[in-house]
């Protein structure tokens, strides 16, 4: 078990470089299964979710080579075996092996995925889509068996714009026979990144990034290379940090249009923010205006930035409303923030945040990835020492977080307990 110890209330300045997007990388890695050769993925973030996926590739007898941020996956000797629960439950994205193995092998045996405890997280939309393509889906306790003699392209209507289901159904249909159209597809930037890799492999996909994706099946996919796009959620988290305690804090390697919904809100609050081509500079100002945020699918305000943003709302001058619409359980960090001095009232998926309140260091618990990141921001803002336990959640998604923060003047360390 690890904990983070933070001495807060320091001004942070300098440059934080953003890494590759977790939620792209965790789909690009399983997608490599679809090429019967070598896939090279550059700019892979150094996070524990990456390592969990590499372990699954090893179970499947793939040849994996990681050098710095370059991951090479050779699937020539793939052995399609059961993916045990001890592997699948380490992260949500293990379910992308369903689409990828079904697409290539027409057979998958895998246990249920894991992931943050932010809601009930059903996978019915994925399963319905696999069935629409012609797969038979059998459940035995926590195990799924997906099999098909043939996968045949069809029209698939998603009842919700699910990121995971959109990606999984692209993976399952690129080698299917004929045309698949995914209607009401998710439009998150990561989906374009996955489609680009598949297209580089020889897949025929159009419309990724819109709510209608068309896939014409091909017989085989070949070697390909892709670069993971910058992580808009990591960037958003550090931009908010700049608004909390930055003194010309520069967040570099950002695609500003990917986080416009955040930067628009920061401007509305009266933040000092400068947006350049691939970087954003931000400093703390007093008297921020309270605002309302409502999380939505892309291009709306990202659910993954709601929790970090709630920390900034504790520093605004008045009452802000944080309305979560995607996950039922996004308020797990609030008791910790209140313990640190915040004044937040939760009502179901909504929170009323009364600011400004001085935050003070406390012992708190990370209940999930983004909630944990929120506590890091709170600890860096607070007077005194904050000790965060269960930080494994945070390390799943923020690469080199201690190095990146120490480098801009934060006093933060990771301790084994
Ligand atoms: C992805 O989760 C991300 N995870 C999440 O990021 C992110 O919060 C989410 O998209 C929304 O942007 C990864 O990419 C690995 P969904 P995903 O399917 O794909 C319901 C983080 O912190 N739903 O778009 O699992 C579901 O319950 C993580 O980095 C069904 O009902 O999200 C939720 O209410 C957390 N049935 C909504 O749809 C299904 O079959 C959105 O889920 C699938 C989803």
XYZ file of C-alpha atoms and ligand atoms in Angstrom:
461
model
C 0.000 0.000 0.000
C 1.162 3.488 -0.803
C 0.273 6.910 0.534
C 0.980 10.457 -0.627
C 2.187 13.068 1.795
C 1.676 16.656 0.727
C 2.842 19.902 2.341
C 0.409 22.380 0.840
C 0.020 26.044 0.146
C 3.070 26.557 -2.110
C 3.048 28.580 -5.299
C 3.653 26.319 -8.299
C 5.446 27.546 -11.402
C 7.220 26.039 -14.382
C 6.133 23.473 -16.930
C 4.098 20.281 -16.619
C 4.295 18.075 -19.726
C 1.174 16.069 -20.466
C 1.535 12.411 -21.425
C -0.502 10.174 -23.690
C -4.205 9.789 -22.922
C -4.979 6.919 -20.570
C -8.386 6.284 -22.084
C -6.878 6.073 -25.589
C -3.877 3.956 -24.633
C -6.020 1.420 -22.773
C -7.978 0.751 -25.982
C -5.080 1.028 -28.452
C -3.160 -1.709 -26.615
C -5.923 -4.381 -26.882
C -6.671 -3.180 -30.450
C -3.217 -4.465 -31.449
C -4.699 -7.974 -31.218
C -6.527 -7.311 -34.494
C -3.371 -7.068 -36.628
C -1.796 -10.407 -37.330
C 1.627 -8.772 -37.050
C 3.275 -5.883 -35.289
C 1.698 -2.721 -33.848
C 3.806 0.150 -32.569
C 2.235 2.615 -30.159
C 4.159 5.789 -29.315
C 3.559 8.217 -26.439
C 2.148 5.483 -24.172
C 1.646 6.861 -20.642
C 3.598 5.316 -17.782
C 0.587 4.254 -15.682
C -0.328 1.033 -13.926
C -3.281 0.426 -16.317
C -0.678 0.080 -19.104
C 1.135 -2.613 -17.136
C -2.096 -4.494 -16.394
C -2.852 -4.650 -20.147
C 0.690 -5.766 -20.996
C 0.244 -8.612 -18.492
C -2.883 -9.713 -20.393
C -1.014 -9.555 -23.721
C 1.629 -11.825 -22.181
C -1.087 -14.292 -21.107
C -2.199 -14.309 -24.756
C 1.383 -15.128 -25.825
C 1.977 -11.829 -27.602
C 5.496 -10.524 -27.858
C 5.566 -7.176 -26.085
C 8.410 -4.723 -25.979
C 8.304 -1.478 -24.001
C 11.026 1.109 -24.397
C 10.308 4.405 -22.647
C 6.966 5.460 -24.117
C 7.150 3.199 -27.200
C 5.244 -0.055 -27.007
C 5.606 -2.728 -29.687
C 3.146 -5.607 -29.737
C 3.650 -8.602 -32.008
C 0.642 -10.922 -32.126
C 2.094 -13.464 -34.598
C 2.112 -16.265 -31.991
C -1.185 -15.303 -30.311
C -2.741 -18.076 -28.190
C -6.369 -17.369 -27.462
C -6.741 -18.470 -23.846
C -9.027 -17.635 -20.936
C -8.335 -14.238 -19.363
C -8.675 -14.950 -15.647
C -10.435 -12.614 -13.221
C -7.113 -11.793 -11.496
C -6.157 -10.065 -14.786
C -9.489 -8.745 -16.079
C -10.555 -7.190 -12.761
C -7.473 -5.006 -12.488
C -9.006 -2.413 -14.801
C -12.073 -1.474 -16.812
C -10.370 -1.557 -20.174
C -9.736 -5.317 -20.035
C -13.146 -5.513 -21.735
C -11.579 -4.262 -24.973
C -10.131 -7.767 -25.327
C -13.752 -8.862 -25.871
C -14.143 -6.840 -29.060
C -10.580 -7.417 -30.254
C -10.499 -11.204 -29.719
C -14.042 -11.655 -30.980
C -13.079 -9.723 -34.120
C -9.915 -11.709 -34.812
C -10.637 -15.159 -33.333
C -14.455 -15.223 -33.196
C -14.046 -16.606 -29.670
C -13.251 -15.029 -26.280
C -13.335 -16.257 -22.705
C -12.851 -13.476 -20.202
C -13.947 -12.565 -16.695
C -15.690 -9.294 -15.827
C -13.703 -6.074 -15.964
C -12.785 -3.982 -12.914
C -12.414 -0.209 -12.737
C -13.252 2.658 -10.422
C -16.239 2.412 -8.137
C -18.106 5.353 -9.654
C -21.363 3.636 -10.531
C -22.876 0.285 -11.377
C -21.056 0.163 -14.765
C -23.098 -2.414 -16.704
C -21.827 -3.636 -20.111
C -25.198 -4.453 -21.653
C -24.695 -2.022 -24.562
C -21.458 -3.801 -25.529
C -23.111 -7.223 -25.256
C -26.176 -6.180 -27.274
C -23.849 -4.895 -30.002
C -21.801 -8.107 -30.100
C -25.047 -10.070 -30.391
C -26.247 -7.804 -33.219
C -23.049 -8.708 -35.103
C -23.932 -12.377 -34.718
C -22.073 -13.409 -31.570
C -23.498 -15.784 -29.015
C -22.850 -14.519 -25.480
C -22.835 -16.992 -22.591
C -22.314 -15.966 -18.975
C -21.071 -18.447 -16.360
C -20.938 -16.634 -13.039
C -18.480 -13.777 -13.600
C -17.185 -15.251 -16.848
C -18.221 -14.267 -20.358
C -17.882 -16.551 -23.356
C -18.399 -14.804 -26.702
C -18.396 -16.872 -29.856
C -19.456 -16.638 -33.466
C -19.105 -18.700 -36.634
C -19.252 -15.480 -38.626
C -19.628 -11.830 -37.680
C -21.889 -9.985 -40.087
C -22.056 -6.196 -40.329
C -25.332 -4.564 -39.336
C -26.924 -1.383 -37.977
C -26.306 -1.029 -34.248
C -28.190 1.606 -32.226
C -26.586 2.451 -28.876
C -29.182 3.398 -26.247
C -26.531 5.690 -24.698
C -23.390 7.231 -26.249
C -21.097 4.853 -24.393
C -17.379 5.388 -24.966
C -16.476 1.789 -24.162
C -19.270 0.248 -26.252
C -18.452 2.448 -29.266
C -14.797 1.364 -29.167
C -15.562 -2.300 -28.468
C -17.997 -2.459 -31.384
C -15.502 -0.814 -33.743
C -12.978 -3.475 -32.681
C -15.470 -6.304 -33.207
C -16.666 -5.116 -36.604
C -13.497 -4.167 -38.536
C -12.991 -7.799 -39.579
C -16.724 -8.604 -39.860
C -18.362 -9.296 -43.215
C -20.016 -6.271 -44.805
C -21.094 -2.925 -43.427
C -21.647 -1.997 -39.783
C -23.095 1.362 -38.809
C -22.869 2.393 -35.138
C -25.674 4.890 -34.515
C -25.634 7.240 -31.498
C -21.904 6.565 -31.188
C -19.820 8.373 -28.566
C -17.765 11.274 -29.965
C -14.915 11.437 -27.434
C -11.538 12.410 -28.895
C -10.084 9.032 -27.874
C -12.441 7.271 -30.300
C -10.824 9.060 -33.259
C -7.408 7.924 -31.995
C -8.533 4.267 -31.927
C -10.155 4.559 -35.375
C -6.907 6.071 -36.715
C -4.907 3.059 -35.523
C -7.414 0.664 -37.107
C -7.346 2.669 -40.353
C -3.515 2.536 -40.296
C -3.880 -1.251 -40.008
C -6.020 -1.288 -43.149
C -9.528 -1.027 -41.692
C -12.235 0.890 -43.533
C -13.829 3.269 -41.000
C -15.487 6.630 -41.506
C -17.302 8.994 -39.180
C -15.273 8.470 -35.979
C -15.766 11.585 -33.855
C -19.378 11.917 -35.063
C -22.415 10.069 -33.748
C -22.546 7.744 -36.758
C -19.561 5.510 -37.464
C -19.490 3.330 -40.590
C -17.223 0.313 -40.821
C -16.800 -1.805 -43.928
C -15.244 -5.109 -42.939
C -11.892 -6.141 -44.431
C -10.316 -9.617 -44.469
C -7.076 -8.869 -42.709
C -5.261 -6.108 -40.856
C -1.543 -5.445 -41.083
C 1.354 -3.839 -39.166
C 0.730 -0.253 -38.119
C 1.968 2.614 -35.978
C 0.061 5.217 -33.942
C 0.794 7.913 -31.398
C -1.427 8.274 -28.341
C -3.087 11.715 -28.260
C -2.351 13.976 -25.253
C -4.408 13.206 -22.150
C -7.110 15.879 -21.918
C -8.102 14.757 -18.423
C -4.551 14.891 -17.061
C -4.195 18.304 -18.729
C -7.490 19.490 -17.254
C -6.472 18.360 -13.777
C -3.203 20.329 -13.893
C -4.878 23.381 -15.455
C -7.250 23.445 -12.480
C -4.205 23.102 -10.221
C -2.795 26.223 -11.893
C -5.991 28.111 -11.035
C -5.658 26.912 -7.417
C -1.968 27.581 -6.767
C -0.189 28.444 -9.990
C 2.160 31.325 -10.607
C 2.492 31.153 -14.376
C 2.098 27.380 -14.414
C 2.416 26.110 -17.998
C 0.693 22.918 -19.078
C 2.419 21.725 -22.228
C 1.502 19.210 -24.915
C -2.206 19.999 -24.838
C -4.757 20.088 -27.657
C -6.734 23.140 -26.456
C -9.901 22.325 -28.424
C -10.150 18.991 -26.562
C -10.679 20.853 -23.274
C -12.571 23.903 -24.421
C -15.494 23.042 -22.145
C -13.109 23.436 -19.177
C -11.222 26.512 -20.360
C -14.540 28.257 -21.184
C -15.652 27.687 -17.576
C -12.324 28.953 -16.227
C -12.697 32.125 -18.294
C -16.267 32.536 -17.005
C -14.924 32.329 -13.431
C -12.409 35.098 -14.120
C -9.212 32.973 -14.155
C -5.951 34.251 -15.602
C -5.536 31.821 -18.457
C -3.618 32.071 -21.719
C -4.296 29.502 -24.417
C -1.516 28.886 -26.949
C -1.301 26.394 -29.828
C -0.233 23.425 -27.697
C 0.110 24.820 -24.190
C -1.926 26.645 -21.570
C -0.567 29.056 -18.982
C -2.537 29.725 -15.825
C -2.089 31.558 -12.517
C -4.097 31.777 -9.333
C -6.310 34.843 -8.896
C -8.464 35.825 -5.937
C -12.201 36.455 -6.126
C -13.112 33.771 -8.628
C -16.791 33.848 -9.570
C -18.898 30.808 -8.613
C -20.206 28.809 -11.579
C -22.380 25.809 -12.349
C -20.982 22.733 -14.068
C -22.961 19.886 -15.549
C -21.012 16.885 -16.836
C -21.992 15.614 -20.273
C -20.710 13.399 -23.064
C -18.097 15.009 -25.361
C -17.912 17.879 -26.256
C -19.670 18.714 -22.973
C -17.908 19.174 -19.647
C -16.082 15.827 -19.009
C -17.270 13.716 -16.111
C -13.619 12.865 -15.412
C -12.830 16.536 -14.680
C -15.854 17.177 -12.444
C -14.200 15.982 -9.233
C -10.950 17.982 -9.687
C -13.069 21.010 -10.652
C -15.092 20.706 -7.454
C -11.928 21.615 -5.509
C -11.610 24.903 -7.404
C -15.291 25.624 -6.754
C -14.554 25.515 -2.979
C -12.339 28.570 -3.572
C -14.923 30.638 -5.497
C -16.774 33.539 -3.996
C -20.297 32.156 -3.511
C -22.397 29.118 -4.312
C -21.549 26.794 -7.219
C -23.476 23.775 -8.431
C -21.760 20.578 -9.637
C -24.201 18.342 -11.474
C -22.984 14.878 -12.516
C -25.007 13.136 -15.215
C -22.917 10.108 -16.253
C -21.963 8.176 -13.096
C -24.155 7.680 -10.002
C -21.240 7.667 -7.594
C -18.960 10.595 -8.425
C -19.116 12.255 -5.006
C -16.915 9.796 -3.076
C -14.270 12.481 -2.534
C -16.662 14.966 -0.913
C -16.450 13.666 2.708
C -12.658 14.067 2.469
C -12.961 17.611 1.072
C -15.405 18.528 3.834
C -13.008 17.062 6.417
C -10.384 19.428 4.970
C -12.700 22.396 5.529
C -14.846 22.580 2.399
C -18.567 23.279 2.616
C -20.173 20.878 0.154
C -23.664 19.403 0.402
C -24.368 16.347 -1.718
C -27.820 15.479 -2.944
C -27.715 12.339 -5.099
C -25.638 13.156 -8.177
C -25.540 16.902 -7.399
C -23.349 18.917 -5.063
C -23.832 22.445 -3.782
C -20.471 24.017 -3.064
C -20.322 27.065 -0.838
C -17.104 29.049 -1.099
C -14.630 30.338 -0.413
C -13.405 28.052 2.370
C -9.862 27.678 3.632
C -8.640 24.116 3.250
C -6.429 22.488 5.878
C -4.291 19.355 5.714
C -5.926 16.119 6.904
C -5.689 12.358 6.572
C -7.973 11.397 3.694
C -8.726 8.413 1.478
C -8.723 8.239 -2.337
C -11.915 6.375 -3.246
C -11.371 6.450 -7.032
C -8.997 7.803 -9.672
C -10.400 11.280 -10.317
C -11.636 11.678 -6.743
C -8.062 10.874 -5.669
C -6.713 13.506 -8.080
C -9.143 15.994 -6.519
C -7.630 15.251 -3.101
C -4.116 15.863 -4.466
C -5.278 19.287 -5.690
C -6.919 19.974 -2.333
C -3.766 18.888 -0.464
C -1.580 21.175 -2.588
C -3.957 24.079 -1.888
C -4.400 23.417 1.859
C -2.406 24.775 4.785
C -0.430 22.005 6.485
C 0.097 18.330 5.793
C -2.314 16.123 3.867
C -1.893 12.359 3.900
C -3.785 10.491 1.166
C -4.138 6.717 1.432
C -5.250 4.241 -1.278
C -3.331 6.273 -3.853
C -3.062 3.214 -6.125
C -6.266 4.588 -7.680
C -4.394 7.762 -8.663
C -1.355 5.914 -10.030
C -3.654 4.028 -12.429
C -4.153 7.194 -14.437
C -1.599 9.952 -13.718
C 1.880 9.159 -15.023
C 4.924 10.281 -12.991
C 2.660 12.469 -10.864
C 5.185 12.948 -8.060
C 7.960 13.953 -10.494
C 5.691 16.278 -12.487
C 4.435 18.087 -9.381
C 7.781 18.253 -7.556
C 9.271 19.717 -10.716
C 6.992 22.783 -10.448
C 7.629 23.330 -6.735
C 5.123 21.047 -5.002
C 6.099 19.285 -1.802
C 4.701 15.834 -2.376
C 6.105 12.376 -1.785
C 5.003 8.806 -2.214
C 5.571 6.458 0.702
C 5.207 2.684 0.954
C 3.250 1.738 4.097
C -14.998 5.714 -20.214
O -15.674 4.761 -19.388
C -13.802 6.134 -19.430
N -12.994 4.946 -19.143
C -14.227 6.800 -18.130
O -13.063 7.307 -17.519
C -15.157 7.976 -18.442
O -15.666 8.493 -17.237
C -16.319 7.513 -19.319
O -15.814 6.846 -20.498
C -17.212 8.648 -19.760
O -16.458 9.609 -20.468
C -12.207 4.428 -20.068
O -12.105 4.913 -21.184
C -11.411 3.223 -19.698
P -19.317 4.762 -20.850
P -16.789 3.815 -19.996
O -19.489 3.392 -21.404
O -16.431 3.522 -21.397
C -23.600 3.597 -18.931
C -11.576 7.681 -15.781
O -11.678 8.254 -14.678
N -23.424 2.322 -19.641
O -19.278 5.924 -21.762
O -16.951 2.685 -19.034
C -22.630 3.713 -17.759
O -23.113 3.068 -16.621
C -12.656 6.752 -16.270
O -10.604 7.806 -16.530
C -24.431 1.384 -19.597
O -25.478 1.579 -18.982
O -18.016 4.791 -19.922
C -22.509 5.213 -17.613
O -23.586 5.707 -16.876
C -13.718 6.533 -15.261
N -24.247 0.194 -20.257
C -22.611 5.728 -19.045
O -23.254 4.664 -19.784
C -23.102 -0.071 -20.964
O -23.013 -1.147 -21.561
C -21.292 6.073 -19.714
O -20.446 4.950 -19.752
C -22.088 0.893 -21.000
C -22.263 2.088 -20.325
